[in-house]
Amino acid sequence: MYPAPPVGDVALEDFERFAIDRLRVLKGIEDAKSRGKKGDQLQGAVKDLTDKHLAAATGKRKADTWKDQVSHFVLRLAYCRTAELRRWFLQWESELFRWRFARQLSDDQAHFMRVHGLPYIEIDQAEFRELKDQLRTVQLSMGNKAVADEINKAANYTFYKVPFEQVPDLVASRRVLLKRGWAYVAKHDVPSLVVGHFRANLSKGLVETARKWASQIAHEEEDRLTPIVESLSIRYLGPDYGDAAQQGKRGEVSAGQIPSLVKSFPLCMANLYDHLHTDNHLRHGGRMQFGLFLKGIGLPMDEALKFFRAEFAPKMASDKFEREHAYSVRYNYGKEGKRQDWTPYSCIKIISQTPGVGDYHGCPYKTMDAPSLDAALRRLRIDPKKITEAVGKAKGGHFQLACASAWAGAHACSCDTGINHPNQYYDESRKVLDPTPTADAAANGTPAAGKGAPPMTPATEVKPAARSLLQAAAANNAPGSAPPRLQPY
Amino acid sequence: MTAEDAGPAAKRARTDDAAEVADAPMPDAAPDAASEGEDFAKYTVTELMKLYYSRLFPHQDFAKWLAYGNDSKHAQADSQYFQRREFCFTLEGDIFVRYQSFKDGDELQAALVRRLPAKIDIGPVYNVDPQRRAAVAGGERAFAPVERELVFDIDMTDYDSVRTCGKEGHICHLCWPLMAVAIKILDEGLREDFGFNHLLWVFSGRRGIHCWVCDDRARQLTDEQRSSIATYFAVYKGEEKGLAKLALSYIHHPAVQRALEALNETWIETILPNQELLENEGNWEAVLAYIPDEDVRDTLRSRWQAGRVLKMADDSINVARWHDLVAEVDKAAHKEKDLKRKGALSRCKDEVVFAYTYPRLDMEVSKKMNHLLKAPFCIHPKTGKVCVPIHPERAFDFDPDTVPTVAQLLTELDSNNGKSSMDDAVEVFHEAFLDKLQLASRETLAAKARSAAAKPTLAW
């Protein structure tokens, strides 16, 4: 539950190494989940990851706990600073906790709940009898026939009664019976209950840490921990296409060039471009998805305004555009509203959207039926063999693999890296179609036309800049002087 | 990520600062004092707003609601509570003026009369007066929403693929039952499953409805909890490949089963005949698409084309064909040996009903504490209609066509000695919502007082 940070001295290098190891675990869980692992498979993956990265070298339990605690709190510091980072950390820490908790024996679970004072009311016989049929129906609705039978036979099956606020995940997936604000949680769903608690505490803790970080720590530790902590937080997702340095890595793109670049767009974007061009309109979801993608390929704001204005023009007067749509273009570039520099959507985000009637955003491999998908891919002049392959994969629910097939069909070579971001699709395509290395790309160490070279820096690689900062910090910390101490923040 | 994340030094968007926007000038033609028997219909909605805000808008009741008892002299009342609530005005030309706040109902009314907003939105209650957000220690980062009603928004346009009476802005007595049944299902679910008691249902002025869940417990929900409630109700998940995507299991969750029973009734009684969903080939093909068996589809199609369906005396042709469809599907399901196909067949009837009638929520509105939502008693700028409260128990009797317009109200006001249909709307507001809410707010304050008295104190 990590109520308070451990007290003791941590060597500066452990401070960073532990944190990176934990990041490997969290990132590993995210990968496993995005590849569709579930249940026992996911449990196994989490176990392997924790055994590999979170066990301290010595293999002693006390050392394990120490590493677990230290790494958790270092990452809390690193991931407290923005809502985006907090959300990511919260999600995957909770997931890690869930699987570790579920692995414990039920006695240990009960012990854990007692120690942390989680007061759950077990329902009594009378209430159980009264709700029995409905409790059974809930289990049946989830396909838990075994549990339903057990409820039917048993005079009592342990159910806990908790305020619905404590189990948002069970509520959202309708895995509990709800009555006047109480959620009836079956004993096998107790991990969710405990995770809910864990999550709520961690969430509160992160906000608290963020406040302290901004007002105090960041400044005090300016020369020592701050650079480490800041560099830790940028290592979680591979390249960030929202990063200004990444945008237009291959040079800026102007509005006029867009039509000639469509051949490098993935289907989701080519499709949006098509609709925009023929209908002279795109609804909100489409404008966001497409507009941010264009920003990611290096279209500056002024050019984006020019582009959208021209595309809307046949049906919309310029002043109406200024009034109704220019705002959202400027918003995408962080010039309006929240003033956040929005990041182009990744495949995961796009796939998770459910476009409504008249919307064209989302992932076409998911939203289109086979004939329309086939026709759409034909319009992109993709090798027919690859079209069949892509349609087949889309049918099987492997949307990103389908997209990779389409990429291969459009470029007559295979894409070794897989597709996980529309901007990555584009970048890979440009490397093949326009292999002129720009000075920037060379400086970044990205081989512009390197066949099969991984386009991404491994997410957990220590960046040279961070390392030298670390060394600098360590140098200040001459042997004999006190190593950094973790304070209970 | 919320609006307050913008750096304090950053110049706010043009829309933010009240002081930058001049007061709305009165149009020359505006009627300021209505003379006897004047025909208000000849004025535009904007021109009538000044009279509406000064003579009809129920600012006192409105403020009573949003004060939640904190406007009383009770020792536990937080007199700053109402002041910390954000209002957003939409002025002519779509200029949003965010972060407005007021001391009480009178101050709110004065601002309304002065600015004449085309639309009023209600935002969250913040930790500090939103007008003074820049002065908070720690800058705008420390400025955060702390409380907000749980809200739902259902818009008729999301039903365009399943209604035949009209599209987009259209709404009439033929499609209204879709809204009425949505009210019934959400109202029951929110009360029985979540234990909420204070629900305010409002006609959104044109083509939809809003719901404000105002219990203490609802106002304190985190974004994650809001999202979980919205997802709990989201059986309809959008459309894919021309068919509705539904989150249904083989055996329904008790809440889904309860919804189905309500839907089945409305389906047969109103929606199926009103919308003529099995009247002609174009319409019935869309329904048949949900049946996972080619033979069943063909049988029904040919029978219906030949006009060979027995019609009971008082059933419409649509209902008769529906019974025919149910019988045919059941027969096929009975014969089917393959368990999976059998399951799919017996489920498809429910799927049709859910696809055509289950509430289609605008999820984003419900998920976030700081989402703005149009206030009740606003005037819709295009229709001139008042956003009147709806009594959930009489939702099926509600007729969107007879909702009073601002012009009509002002005419009534003149000819009936200060009485108008607004009185009825305010009465519904009291009866369905405000009176019980005020009792509960008093009880909350009393409970606070009891727990404060029980606490050990440092004052000897």
mmCIF file of C-alpha atoms in Angstrom, chain B residues 239-402:
data_model
loop_
_atom_site.group_PDB
_atom_site.id
_atom_site.type_symbol
_atom_site.label_atom_id
_atom_site.label_comp_id
_atom_site.label_asym_id
_atom_site.label_seq_id
_atom_site.Cartn_x
_atom_site.Cartn_y
_atom_site.Cartn_z
ATOM 1 C CA GLU B 239 -22.389 2.176 -34.374
ATOM 2 C CA GLU B 240 -20.136 -0.039 -36.393
ATOM 3 C CA LYS B 241 -20.671 -1.331 -39.870
ATOM 4 C CA GLY B 242 -24.221 -0.033 -39.903
ATOM 5 C CA LEU B 243 -25.283 -1.918 -36.787
ATOM 6 C CA ALA B 244 -25.481 -0.651 -33.218
ATOM 7 C CA LYS B 245 -22.674 -1.884 -31.020
ATOM 8 C CA LEU B 246 -24.168 -3.170 -27.795
ATOM 9 C CA ALA B 247 -22.553 -4.238 -24.540
ATOM 10 C CA LEU B 248 -24.881 -7.175 -23.890
ATOM 11 C CA SER B 249 -24.158 -10.530 -22.335
ATOM 12 C CA TYR B 250 -25.987 -13.833 -22.914
ATOM 13 C CA ILE B 251 -27.840 -13.480 -19.645
ATOM 14 C CA HIS B 252 -28.647 -9.887 -18.772
ATOM 15 C CA HIS B 253 -27.393 -8.131 -15.670
ATOM 16 C CA PRO B 254 -30.420 -7.362 -13.441
ATOM 17 C CA ALA B 255 -30.194 -3.646 -14.320
ATOM 18 C CA VAL B 256 -30.113 -4.424 -18.046
ATOM 19 C CA GLN B 257 -33.016 -6.838 -17.645
ATOM 20 C CA ARG B 258 -35.030 -4.148 -15.862
ATOM 21 C CA ALA B 259 -34.246 -1.742 -18.697
ATOM 22 C CA LEU B 260 -35.308 -4.333 -21.272
ATOM 23 C CA GLU B 261 -38.692 -4.722 -19.640
ATOM 24 C CA ALA B 262 -39.290 -0.985 -19.825
ATOM 25 C CA LEU B 263 -38.055 -0.894 -23.403
ATOM 26 C CA ASN B 264 -40.204 -3.802 -24.570
ATOM 27 C CA GLU B 265 -43.317 -2.011 -23.436
ATOM 28 C CA THR B 266 -42.452 1.266 -25.140
ATOM 29 C CA TRP B 267 -41.236 -0.547 -28.215
ATOM 30 C CA ILE B 268 -44.565 -2.236 -28.890
ATOM 31 C CA GLU B 269 -46.788 0.590 -27.707
ATOM 32 C CA THR B 270 -45.186 3.598 -29.286
ATOM 33 C CA ILE B 271 -41.834 3.420 -30.952
ATOM 34 C CA LEU B 272 -42.468 0.585 -33.396
ATOM 35 C CA PRO B 273 -45.799 1.989 -34.671
ATOM 36 C CA ASN B 274 -44.785 5.689 -34.387
ATOM 37 C CA GLN B 275 -41.614 5.216 -36.331
ATOM 38 C CA GLU B 276 -43.179 2.690 -38.744
ATOM 39 C CA LEU B 277 -40.094 0.579 -38.435
ATOM 40 C CA LEU B 278 -41.561 -2.431 -40.231
ATOM 41 C CA GLU B 279 -43.889 -0.462 -42.520
ATOM 42 C CA ASN B 280 -41.895 -0.677 -45.735
ATOM 43 C CA GLU B 281 -38.927 -2.444 -47.182
ATOM 44 C CA GLY B 282 -36.450 0.367 -46.575
ATOM 45 C CA ASN B 283 -37.232 0.383 -42.867
ATOM 46 C CA TRP B 284 -37.579 -3.336 -42.260
ATOM 47 C CA GLU B 285 -34.286 -4.215 -43.923
ATOM 48 C CA ALA B 286 -32.485 -2.256 -41.209
ATOM 49 C CA VAL B 287 -34.253 -4.340 -38.559
ATOM 50 C CA LEU B 288 -33.698 -7.632 -40.367
ATOM 51 C CA ALA B 289 -29.966 -6.925 -40.470
ATOM 52 C CA TYR B 290 -29.832 -7.879 -36.787
ATOM 53 C CA ILE B 291 -31.039 -11.426 -37.480
ATOM 54 C CA PRO B 292 -28.000 -13.685 -37.872
ATOM 55 C CA ASP B 293 -29.748 -16.184 -40.148
ATOM 56 C CA GLU B 294 -30.203 -15.765 -43.892
ATOM 57 C CA ASP B 295 -33.157 -18.179 -44.109
ATOM 58 C CA VAL B 296 -35.150 -16.448 -41.405
ATOM 59 C CA ARG B 297 -34.541 -13.103 -43.083
ATOM 60 C CA ASP B 298 -35.682 -14.458 -46.442
ATOM 61 C CA THR B 299 -38.829 -16.064 -45.037
ATOM 62 C CA LEU B 300 -39.895 -12.867 -43.302
ATOM 63 C CA ARG B 301 -38.990 -10.681 -46.247
ATOM 64 C CA SER B 302 -41.006 -12.653 -48.770
ATOM 65 C CA ARG B 303 -43.997 -12.949 -46.445
ATOM 66 C CA TRP B 304 -43.995 -9.213 -45.769
ATOM 67 C CA GLN B 305 -43.540 -8.310 -49.415
ATOM 68 C CA ALA B 306 -46.525 -10.455 -50.304
ATOM 69 C CA GLY B 307 -48.497 -8.773 -47.542
ATOM 70 C CA ARG B 308 -49.232 -12.104 -45.858
ATOM 71 C CA VAL B 309 -49.156 -11.194 -42.199
ATOM 72 C CA LEU B 310 -52.193 -11.653 -40.052
ATOM 73 C CA LYS B 311 -53.083 -8.425 -38.366
ATOM 74 C CA MET B 312 -54.800 -8.430 -35.004
ATOM 75 C CA ALA B 313 -57.679 -6.004 -34.691
ATOM 76 C CA ASP B 314 -55.969 -3.169 -32.853
ATOM 77 C CA ASP B 315 -52.356 -3.881 -33.744
ATOM 78 C CA SER B 316 -50.694 -1.787 -36.362
ATOM 79 C CA ILE B 317 -49.046 -3.532 -39.292
ATOM 80 C CA ASN B 318 -45.693 -2.796 -37.654
ATOM 81 C CA VAL B 319 -46.607 -4.573 -34.445
ATOM 82 C CA ALA B 320 -48.108 -7.512 -36.344
ATOM 83 C CA ARG B 321 -44.890 -7.911 -38.331
ATOM 84 C CA TRP B 322 -42.841 -7.707 -35.151
ATOM 85 C CA HIS B 323 -44.820 -10.583 -33.622
ATOM 86 C CA ASP B 324 -44.273 -12.468 -36.849
ATOM 87 C CA LEU B 325 -40.535 -11.821 -36.621
ATOM 88 C CA VAL B 326 -40.375 -12.957 -32.994
ATOM 89 C CA ALA B 327 -42.230 -16.175 -33.776
ATOM 90 C CA GLU B 328 -40.031 -16.940 -36.765
ATOM 91 C CA VAL B 329 -36.794 -16.283 -34.876
ATOM 92 C CA ASP B 330 -37.963 -18.392 -31.936
ATOM 93 C CA LYS B 331 -38.846 -21.239 -34.269
ATOM 94 C CA ALA B 332 -35.401 -21.127 -35.874
ATOM 95 C CA ALA B 333 -33.682 -20.895 -32.490
ATOM 96 C CA HIS B 334 -35.641 -23.902 -31.280
ATOM 97 C CA LYS B 335 -34.527 -26.005 -34.261
ATOM 98 C CA GLU B 336 -30.907 -24.866 -34.192
ATOM 99 C CA LYS B 337 -28.467 -27.490 -32.859
ATOM 100 C CA ASP B 338 -25.310 -25.396 -32.766
ATOM 101 C CA LEU B 339 -25.295 -23.744 -29.330
ATOM 102 C CA LYS B 340 -23.522 -20.621 -30.401
ATOM 103 C CA ARG B 341 -25.882 -19.941 -33.281
ATOM 104 C CA LYS B 342 -28.829 -20.824 -31.101
ATOM 105 C CA GLY B 343 -27.705 -18.242 -28.546
ATOM 106 C CA ALA B 344 -27.185 -15.595 -31.215
ATOM 107 C CA LEU B 345 -30.659 -16.213 -32.620
ATOM 108 C CA SER B 346 -32.453 -16.019 -29.324
ATOM 109 C CA ARG B 347 -30.547 -12.853 -28.460
ATOM 110 C CA CYS B 348 -31.192 -10.929 -31.648
ATOM 111 C CA LYS B 349 -34.733 -9.841 -30.704
ATOM 112 C CA ASP B 350 -33.390 -8.102 -27.603
ATOM 113 C CA GLU B 351 -30.631 -6.607 -29.699
ATOM 114 C CA VAL B 352 -33.129 -4.965 -32.018
ATOM 115 C CA VAL B 353 -34.996 -3.465 -29.077
ATOM 116 C CA PHE B 354 -31.809 -2.185 -27.448
ATOM 117 C CA ALA B 355 -30.454 -0.855 -30.734
ATOM 118 C CA TYR B 356 -33.639 1.088 -31.489
ATOM 119 C CA THR B 357 -34.628 2.313 -28.052
ATOM 120 C CA TYR B 358 -31.884 2.126 -25.411
ATOM 121 C CA PRO B 359 -30.675 5.569 -24.220
ATOM 122 C CA ARG B 360 -27.776 6.894 -26.269
ATOM 123 C CA LEU B 361 -25.728 8.919 -23.818
ATOM 124 C CA ASP B 362 -23.208 11.583 -24.656
ATOM 125 C CA MET B 363 -20.593 9.989 -22.424
ATOM 126 C CA GLU B 364 -18.048 12.813 -22.380
ATOM 127 C CA VAL B 365 -20.472 15.156 -20.633
ATOM 128 C CA SER B 366 -20.869 12.808 -17.684
ATOM 129 C CA LYS B 367 -17.252 11.794 -17.246
ATOM 130 C CA LYS B 368 -15.650 15.044 -16.154
ATOM 131 C CA MET B 369 -16.265 17.151 -13.097
ATOM 132 C CA ASN B 370 -15.479 20.350 -14.979
ATOM 133 C CA HIS B 371 -17.677 19.842 -18.017
ATOM 134 C CA LEU B 372 -20.044 22.765 -18.554
ATOM 135 C CA LEU B 373 -23.730 22.075 -19.112
ATOM 136 C CA LYS B 374 -26.525 24.421 -20.153
ATOM 137 C CA ALA B 375 -28.612 25.610 -17.239
ATOM 138 C CA PRO B 376 -32.318 24.906 -16.852
ATOM 139 C CA PHE B 377 -34.633 27.821 -17.729
ATOM 140 C CA CYS B 378 -32.335 29.038 -20.498
ATOM 141 C CA ILE B 379 -33.978 30.041 -23.760
ATOM 142 C CA HIS B 380 -32.823 28.109 -26.778
ATOM 143 C CA PRO B 381 -31.575 30.811 -29.160
ATOM 144 C CA LYS B 382 -32.928 29.113 -32.291
ATOM 145 C CA THR B 383 -36.308 27.812 -31.127
ATOM 146 C CA GLY B 384 -37.003 30.423 -28.460
ATOM 147 C CA LYS B 385 -38.175 27.571 -26.242
ATOM 148 C CA VAL B 386 -37.582 27.516 -22.518
ATOM 149 C CA CYS B 387 -35.465 24.699 -21.091
ATOM 150 C CA VAL B 388 -38.235 23.561 -18.770
ATOM 151 C CA PRO B 389 -37.945 20.876 -16.117
ATOM 152 C CA ILE B 390 -39.605 17.548 -16.856
ATOM 153 C CA HIS B 391 -41.354 15.501 -14.201
ATOM 154 C CA PRO B 392 -39.814 12.045 -14.637
ATOM 155 C CA GLU B 393 -43.054 10.295 -13.756
ATOM 156 C CA ARG B 394 -44.879 12.224 -16.456
ATOM 157 C CA ALA B 395 -42.146 12.043 -19.086
ATOM 158 C CA PHE B 396 -44.329 10.211 -21.597
ATOM 159 C CA ASP B 397 -46.949 12.974 -21.408
ATOM 160 C CA PHE B 398 -44.412 15.678 -22.115
ATOM 161 C CA ASP B 399 -44.814 17.239 -25.545
ATOM 162 C CA PRO B 400 -41.773 19.080 -26.924
ATOM 163 C CA ASP B 401 -44.039 20.868 -29.416
ATOM 164 C CA THR B 402 -46.001 22.650 -26.720
#
